[in-house]
Coordinates of C-alpha atoms in Angstrom, one line a residue:
X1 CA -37.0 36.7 40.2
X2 CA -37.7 35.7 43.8
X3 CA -36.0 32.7 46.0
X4 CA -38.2 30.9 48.1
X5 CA -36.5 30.0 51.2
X6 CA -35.4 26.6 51.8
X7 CA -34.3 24.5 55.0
X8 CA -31.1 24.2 55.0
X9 CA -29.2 21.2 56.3
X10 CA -26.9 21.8 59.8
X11 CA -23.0 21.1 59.2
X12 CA -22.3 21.1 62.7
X13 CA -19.3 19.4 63.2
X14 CA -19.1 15.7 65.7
X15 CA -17.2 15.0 68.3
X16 CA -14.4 12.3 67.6
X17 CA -16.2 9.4 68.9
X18 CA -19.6 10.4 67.3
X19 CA -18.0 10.5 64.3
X20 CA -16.3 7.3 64.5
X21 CA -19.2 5.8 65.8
X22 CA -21.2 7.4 62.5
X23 CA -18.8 5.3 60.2
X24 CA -19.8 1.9 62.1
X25 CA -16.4 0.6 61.9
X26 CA -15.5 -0.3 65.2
X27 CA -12.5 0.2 66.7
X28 CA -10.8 0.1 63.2
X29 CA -9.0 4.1 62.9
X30 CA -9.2 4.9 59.2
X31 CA -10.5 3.9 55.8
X32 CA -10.8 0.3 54.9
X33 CA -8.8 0.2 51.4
X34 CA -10.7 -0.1 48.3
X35 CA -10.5 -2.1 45.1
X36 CA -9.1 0.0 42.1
X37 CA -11.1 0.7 39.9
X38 CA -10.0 -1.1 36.4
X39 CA -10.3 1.0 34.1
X40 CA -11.6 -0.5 31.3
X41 CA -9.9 0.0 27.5
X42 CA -10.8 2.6 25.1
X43 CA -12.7 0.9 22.1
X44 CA -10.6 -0.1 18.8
X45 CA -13.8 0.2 16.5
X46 CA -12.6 2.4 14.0
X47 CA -16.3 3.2 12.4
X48 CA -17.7 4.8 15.0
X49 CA -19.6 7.9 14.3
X50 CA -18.1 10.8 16.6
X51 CA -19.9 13.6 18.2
X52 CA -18.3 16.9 17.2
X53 CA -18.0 18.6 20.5
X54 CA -16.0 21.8 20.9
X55 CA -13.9 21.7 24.2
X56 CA -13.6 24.7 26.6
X57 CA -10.2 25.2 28.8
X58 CA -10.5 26.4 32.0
X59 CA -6.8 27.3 32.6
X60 CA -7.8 30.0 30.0
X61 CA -10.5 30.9 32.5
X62 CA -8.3 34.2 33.9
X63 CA -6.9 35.4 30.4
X64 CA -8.8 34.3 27.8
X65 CA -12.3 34.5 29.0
X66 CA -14.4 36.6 25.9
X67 CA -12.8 33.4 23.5
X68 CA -14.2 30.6 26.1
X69 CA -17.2 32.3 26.4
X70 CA -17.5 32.2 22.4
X71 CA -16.9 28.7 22.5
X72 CA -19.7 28.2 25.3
X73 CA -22.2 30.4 23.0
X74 CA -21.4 28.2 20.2
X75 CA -21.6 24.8 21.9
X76 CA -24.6 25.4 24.1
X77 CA -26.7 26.8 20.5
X78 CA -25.6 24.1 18.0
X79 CA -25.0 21.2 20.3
X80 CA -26.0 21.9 23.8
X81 CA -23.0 19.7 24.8
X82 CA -19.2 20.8 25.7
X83 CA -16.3 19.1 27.1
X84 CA -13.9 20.9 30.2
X85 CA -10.6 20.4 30.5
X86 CA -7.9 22.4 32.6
X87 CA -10.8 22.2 35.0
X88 CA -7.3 21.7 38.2
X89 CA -9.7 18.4 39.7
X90 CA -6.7 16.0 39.7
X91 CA -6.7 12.9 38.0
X92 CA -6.0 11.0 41.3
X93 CA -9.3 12.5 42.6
X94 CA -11.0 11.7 39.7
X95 CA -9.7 7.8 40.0
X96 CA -10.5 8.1 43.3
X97 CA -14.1 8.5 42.7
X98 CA -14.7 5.8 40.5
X99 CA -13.0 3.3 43.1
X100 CA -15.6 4.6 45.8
X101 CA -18.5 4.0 43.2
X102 CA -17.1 1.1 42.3
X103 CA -17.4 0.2 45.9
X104 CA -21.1 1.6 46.3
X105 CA -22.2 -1.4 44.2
X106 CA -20.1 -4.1 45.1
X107 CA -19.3 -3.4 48.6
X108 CA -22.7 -3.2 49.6
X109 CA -25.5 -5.9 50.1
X110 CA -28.6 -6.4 48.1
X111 CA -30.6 -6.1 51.6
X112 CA -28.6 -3.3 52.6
X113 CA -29.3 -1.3 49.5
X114 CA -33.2 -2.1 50.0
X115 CA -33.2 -0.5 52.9
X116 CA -32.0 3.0 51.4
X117 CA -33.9 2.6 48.3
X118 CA -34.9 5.8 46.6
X119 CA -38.4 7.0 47.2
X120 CA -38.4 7.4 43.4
X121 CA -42.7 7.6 42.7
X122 CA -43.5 8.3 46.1
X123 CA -41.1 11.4 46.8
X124 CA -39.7 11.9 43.3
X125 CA -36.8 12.2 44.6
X126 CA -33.4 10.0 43.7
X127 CA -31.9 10.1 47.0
X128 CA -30.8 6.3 48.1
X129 CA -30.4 3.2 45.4
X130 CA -32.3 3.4 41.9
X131 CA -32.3 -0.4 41.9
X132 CA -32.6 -2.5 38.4
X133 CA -35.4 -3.1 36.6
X134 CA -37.3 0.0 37.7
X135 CA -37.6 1.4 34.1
X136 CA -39.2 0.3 30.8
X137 CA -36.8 1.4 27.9
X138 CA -38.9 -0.7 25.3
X139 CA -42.1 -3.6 24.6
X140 CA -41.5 -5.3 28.4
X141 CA -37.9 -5.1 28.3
X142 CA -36.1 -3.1 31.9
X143 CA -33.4 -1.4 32.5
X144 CA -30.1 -3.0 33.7
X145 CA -29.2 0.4 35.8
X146 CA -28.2 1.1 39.3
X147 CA -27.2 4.2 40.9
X148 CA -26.9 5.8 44.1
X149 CA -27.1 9.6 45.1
X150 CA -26.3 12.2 47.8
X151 CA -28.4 15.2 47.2
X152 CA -26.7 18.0 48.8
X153 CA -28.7 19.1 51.4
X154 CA -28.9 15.9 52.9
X155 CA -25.3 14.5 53.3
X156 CA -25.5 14.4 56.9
X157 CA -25.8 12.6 59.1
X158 CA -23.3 9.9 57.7
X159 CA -26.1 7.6 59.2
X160 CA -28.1 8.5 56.3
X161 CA -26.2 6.6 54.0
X162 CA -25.2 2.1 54.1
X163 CA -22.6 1.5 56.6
X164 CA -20.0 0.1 54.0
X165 CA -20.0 3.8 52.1
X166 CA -19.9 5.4 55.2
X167 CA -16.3 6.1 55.6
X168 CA -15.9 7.5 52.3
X169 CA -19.0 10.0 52.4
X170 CA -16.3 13.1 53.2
X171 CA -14.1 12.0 50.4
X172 CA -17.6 12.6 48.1
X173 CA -18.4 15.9 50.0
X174 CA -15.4 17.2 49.6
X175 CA -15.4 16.2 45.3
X176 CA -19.0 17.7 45.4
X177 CA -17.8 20.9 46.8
X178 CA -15.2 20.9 44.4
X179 CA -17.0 20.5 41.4
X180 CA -19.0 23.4 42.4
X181 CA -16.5 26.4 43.2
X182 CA -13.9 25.0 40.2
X183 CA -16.5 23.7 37.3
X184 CA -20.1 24.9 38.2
X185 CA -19.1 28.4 39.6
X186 CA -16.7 29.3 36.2
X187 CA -19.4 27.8 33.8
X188 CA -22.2 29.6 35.4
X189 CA -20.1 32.7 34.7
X190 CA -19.7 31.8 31.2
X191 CA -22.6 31.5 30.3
X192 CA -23.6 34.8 32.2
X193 CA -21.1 36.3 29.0
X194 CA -23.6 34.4 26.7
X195 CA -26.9 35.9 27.9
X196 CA -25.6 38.9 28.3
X197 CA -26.4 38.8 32.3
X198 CA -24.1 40.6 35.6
X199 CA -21.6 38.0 36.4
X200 CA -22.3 35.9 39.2
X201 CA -25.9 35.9 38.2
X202 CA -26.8 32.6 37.3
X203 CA -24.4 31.2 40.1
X204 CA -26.3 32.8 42.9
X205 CA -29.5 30.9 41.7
X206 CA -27.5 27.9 42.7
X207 CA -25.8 29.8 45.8
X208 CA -27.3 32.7 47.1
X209 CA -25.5 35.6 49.3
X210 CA -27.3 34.3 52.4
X211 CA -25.7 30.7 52.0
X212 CA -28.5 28.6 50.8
X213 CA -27.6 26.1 47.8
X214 CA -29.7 23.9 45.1
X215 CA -29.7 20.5 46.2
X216 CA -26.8 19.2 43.7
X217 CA -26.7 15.4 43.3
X218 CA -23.8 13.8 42.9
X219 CA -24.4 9.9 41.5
X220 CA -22.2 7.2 41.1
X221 CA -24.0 4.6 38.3
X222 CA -23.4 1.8 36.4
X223 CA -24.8 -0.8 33.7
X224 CA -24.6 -4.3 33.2
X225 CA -25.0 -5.3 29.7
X226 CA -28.1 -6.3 28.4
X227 CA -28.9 -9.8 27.1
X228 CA -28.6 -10.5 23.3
X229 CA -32.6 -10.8 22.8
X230 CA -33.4 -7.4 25.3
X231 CA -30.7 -5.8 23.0
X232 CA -32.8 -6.9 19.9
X233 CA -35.7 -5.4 21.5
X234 CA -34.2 -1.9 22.2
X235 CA -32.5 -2.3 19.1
X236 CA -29.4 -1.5 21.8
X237 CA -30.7 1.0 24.1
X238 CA -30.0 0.4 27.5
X239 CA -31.0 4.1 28.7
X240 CA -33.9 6.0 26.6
X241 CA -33.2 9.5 25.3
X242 CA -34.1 12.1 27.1
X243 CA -33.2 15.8 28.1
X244 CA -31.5 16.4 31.9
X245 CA -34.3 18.0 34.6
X246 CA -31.8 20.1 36.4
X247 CA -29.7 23.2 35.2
X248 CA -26.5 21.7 34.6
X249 CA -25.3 18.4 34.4
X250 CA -21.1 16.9 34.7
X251 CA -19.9 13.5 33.9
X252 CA -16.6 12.5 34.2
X253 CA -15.4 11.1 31.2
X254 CA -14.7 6.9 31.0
X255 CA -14.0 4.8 28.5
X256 CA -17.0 2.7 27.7
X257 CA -18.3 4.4 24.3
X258 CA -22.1 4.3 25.0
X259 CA -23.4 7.8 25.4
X260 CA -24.8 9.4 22.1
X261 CA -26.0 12.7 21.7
X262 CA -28.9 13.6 18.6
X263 CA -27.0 16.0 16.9
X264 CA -28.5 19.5 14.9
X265 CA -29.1 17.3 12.1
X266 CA -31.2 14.5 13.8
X267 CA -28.7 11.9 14.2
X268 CA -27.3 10.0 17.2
X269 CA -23.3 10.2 17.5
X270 CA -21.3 9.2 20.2
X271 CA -19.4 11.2 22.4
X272 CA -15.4 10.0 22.6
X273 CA -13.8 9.5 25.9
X274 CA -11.2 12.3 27.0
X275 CA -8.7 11.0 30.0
X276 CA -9.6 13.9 32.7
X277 CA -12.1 15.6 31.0
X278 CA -15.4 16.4 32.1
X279 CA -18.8 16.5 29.6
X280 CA -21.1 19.2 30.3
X281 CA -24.7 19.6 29.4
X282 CA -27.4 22.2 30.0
X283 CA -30.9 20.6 31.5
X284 CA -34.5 21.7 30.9
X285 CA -34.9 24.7 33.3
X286 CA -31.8 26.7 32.6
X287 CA -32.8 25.7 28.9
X288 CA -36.4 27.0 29.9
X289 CA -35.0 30.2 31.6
X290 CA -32.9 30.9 28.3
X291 CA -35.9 31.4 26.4
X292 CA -34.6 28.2 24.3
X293 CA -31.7 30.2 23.3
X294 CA -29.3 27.7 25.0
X295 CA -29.8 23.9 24.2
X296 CA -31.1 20.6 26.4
X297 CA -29.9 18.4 24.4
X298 CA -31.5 14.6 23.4
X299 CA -29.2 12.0 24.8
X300 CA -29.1 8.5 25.6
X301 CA -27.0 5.5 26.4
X302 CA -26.7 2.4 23.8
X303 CA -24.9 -0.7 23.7
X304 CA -21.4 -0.1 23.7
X305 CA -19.0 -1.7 20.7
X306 CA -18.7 -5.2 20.1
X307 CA -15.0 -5.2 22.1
X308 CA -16.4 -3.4 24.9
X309 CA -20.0 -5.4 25.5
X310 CA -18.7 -7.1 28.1
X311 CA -17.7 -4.3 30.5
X312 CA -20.0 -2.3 32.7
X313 CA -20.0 1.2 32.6
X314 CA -19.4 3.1 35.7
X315 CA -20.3 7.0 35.8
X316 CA -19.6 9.3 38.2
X317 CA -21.7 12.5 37.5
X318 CA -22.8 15.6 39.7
X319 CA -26.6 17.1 38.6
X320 CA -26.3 20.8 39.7
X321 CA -29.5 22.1 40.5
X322 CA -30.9 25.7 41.3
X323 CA -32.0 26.9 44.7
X324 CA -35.6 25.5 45.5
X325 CA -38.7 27.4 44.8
X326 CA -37.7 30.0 41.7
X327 CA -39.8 30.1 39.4
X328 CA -38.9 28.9 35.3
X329 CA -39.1 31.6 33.9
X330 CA -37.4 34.0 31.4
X331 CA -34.0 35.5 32.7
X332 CA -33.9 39.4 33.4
X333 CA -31.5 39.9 30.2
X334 CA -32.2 42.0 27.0
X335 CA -31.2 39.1 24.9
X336 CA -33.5 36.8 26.5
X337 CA -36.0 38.8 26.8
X338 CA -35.4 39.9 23.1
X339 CA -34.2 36.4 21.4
X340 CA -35.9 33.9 23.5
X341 CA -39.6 32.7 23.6
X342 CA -42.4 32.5 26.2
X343 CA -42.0 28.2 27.5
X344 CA -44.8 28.1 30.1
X345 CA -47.6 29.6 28.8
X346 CA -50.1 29.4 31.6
X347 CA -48.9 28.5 35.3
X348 CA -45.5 28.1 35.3
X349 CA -43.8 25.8 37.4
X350 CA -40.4 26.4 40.1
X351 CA -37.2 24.1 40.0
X352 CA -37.8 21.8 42.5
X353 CA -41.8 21.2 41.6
X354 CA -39.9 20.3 37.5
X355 CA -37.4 18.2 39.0
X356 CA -39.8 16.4 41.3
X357 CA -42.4 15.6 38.9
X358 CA -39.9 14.3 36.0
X359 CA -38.2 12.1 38.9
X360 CA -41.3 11.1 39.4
X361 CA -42.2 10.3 35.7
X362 CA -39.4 9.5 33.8
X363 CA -39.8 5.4 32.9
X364 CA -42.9 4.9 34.8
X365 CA -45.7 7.3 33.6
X366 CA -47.9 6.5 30.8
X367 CA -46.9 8.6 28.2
X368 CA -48.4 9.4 24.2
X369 CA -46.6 6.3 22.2
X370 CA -45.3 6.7 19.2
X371 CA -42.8 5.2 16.8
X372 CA -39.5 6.8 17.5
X373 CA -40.2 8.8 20.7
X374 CA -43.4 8.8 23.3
X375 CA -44.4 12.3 24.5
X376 CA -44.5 13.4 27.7
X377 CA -47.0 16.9 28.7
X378 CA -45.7 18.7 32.0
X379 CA -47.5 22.2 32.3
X380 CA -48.2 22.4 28.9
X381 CA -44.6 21.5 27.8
X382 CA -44.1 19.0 25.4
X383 CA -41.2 16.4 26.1
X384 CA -39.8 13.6 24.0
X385 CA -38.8 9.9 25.7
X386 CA -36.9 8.2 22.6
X387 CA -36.4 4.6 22.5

């Protein structure tokens, strides 16, 4: 499997005064202090339908690895959807993240946020604002979704990004970078122990020897509820199913009870808020590279309870992607090779041209209606958009 070489962003570091010049904040030394974040209460509805989802340890990571890697195997065949704890990401850094994408919504104009508004059709690319009412979930009705994201190649300049997130755009770096060496790095390893692949293997297709990265994303988001007659037309779906695009996908878990995964035997549960824990899921081209032995699994977000309606639902999530330009195809393992199946029977595509061209897609293309789900045909791959 061969790397094509990427550009890779400079990190040089500024001066003082360029810097504080960067963060557009005058003469002022320091942060501006943020709202909290108010977290809102876990739901009292005692009929919910949980999603079964085994949990993985990571404090186990040094002396229990063969059982956490059993755990993994398990999770990523049946379900395709695990949750991380022991992870060592502090709760105060986790807070802290949802008070900073609390204040990417509110703290920053509507004007402001047209200005660094995704090139979403043109580039397919997320980088900037995904405004509301981009996406069709259902018969007319749009979404009620914003989000804003740092790819990580492009972080700098801080000029990039609105001038109110500005001084805060380290503090997200510096989570990012995180994430990666104590979540990413030991799950990529893992999951080596699945596939039966050297470890380190799959986590130099996101960091090779020679430094370059994937271009992660790390998104704050959030939902405003829908109105009582777009609810009757979605019959509640505020985000249509769908698989990730990327290899691996984090979310730090909060309490609005929305997210549902389709389970192995075709039915939509929802996954239960864990204080501190994080919710992994595999996306299509590690899915694709596993031969379908590991699991992009359907999920989607619904309306949440009836005591939790009123609350929006803020998400902080990091997309991990694979370097740019390597091609989706079968790992070099005897149990892929052996257990999985051919995806891409004719050309098949690398992980950026994938991620492009479902940015680009997902919501907007005109895709093969149907009843439950529309289909969606990339290079000869069939994909399901359920409402």
């Amino acid at each position: 499997m061969v790397a094509v070489t990427t550009t890779q962003t400079a990190t040089e570091t500024q001066p003082l005064e360029e810097k504080l010049a960067a963060l557009d904040i005058g003469q002022t030394v320091g942060k501006p202090e943020l709202p909290k974040w108010q977290k809102p209460p876990v739901t009292k509805d005692e009929n919910i339908e949980w999603a079964d989802i085994l949990t993985v340890d990571l404090s186990l990571y040094d002396t229990k690895r063969d059982e956490l890697i059993d755990t993994v195997r398990t999770a990523l065949q049946r379900d395709g959807f695990f949750y991380v704890i022991g992870h060592g990401i502090p709760q105060e850094t986790l807070d802290r993240q949802f008070d900073i994408g609390q204040h990417t919504f509110d703290g920053v104009s509507r004007a402001e946020k047209e200005k660094h508004r995704a090139l979403i059709k043109e580039n397919g690319s997320f980088m900037g604002y995904k405004l509301p009412n981009y996406w069709e979930i259902k018969d007319g009705v749009r979404d009620r979704i914003e989000h804003y994201n740092f790819y990580q190649n492009s972080l700098d300049p801080v000029t990039r990004h609105p001038a109110p997130i500005r001084p805060y755009v380290e503090e997200t770096k510096a989570f990012l970078a995180e994430t990666r060496q104590k979540v990413l790095r030991r799950i990529c390893n893992l999951i080596d122990g699945v596939l039966e692949l050297p470890e380190g293997y799959l986590w130099k297709l996101h960091e090779t020897d020679d430094g370059r990265r994937g271009d992660d994303l790390l998104r704050y988001m959030i939902y405003d509820p829908l109105t009582s007659e777009e609810k009757r037309k979605t019959n509640g779906v505020m985000l249509n199913g769908h698989t990730d695009f990327n290899s691996l996908s984090t979310l730090v878990s909060q309490p609005v009870t929305a997210l549902q995964v389709l389970m192995p035997d075709n039915k939509w549960r929802y996954v239960k808020h864990r204080d501190g824990a994080l919710v992994i899921n595999i996306g299509d081209q590690l899915a694709f590279m596993s031969g379908g032995i590991l699991k992009g699994t359907m999920h989607r977000v619904v309306t949440p309870p009836s005591d939790q309606q009123n609350f929006r639902r803020l998400g902080v999530f990091h997309f991990a992607h694979f370097v740019g330009g390597i091609p989706i195809d079968l790992l070099p393992s005897k149990k892929v090779q052996e257990e999985g199946h051919v995806i891409f029977e004719d050309r098949i595509p690398t992980t950026d041209e994938w991620e492009t061209t479902r940015v680009r897609n997902y919501g907007t293309a005109d895709f093969i209606r149907g009843e439950e789900y529309d289909i969606e045909i990339i290079n000869g791959v069939k994909l399901r958009h359920y409402h």
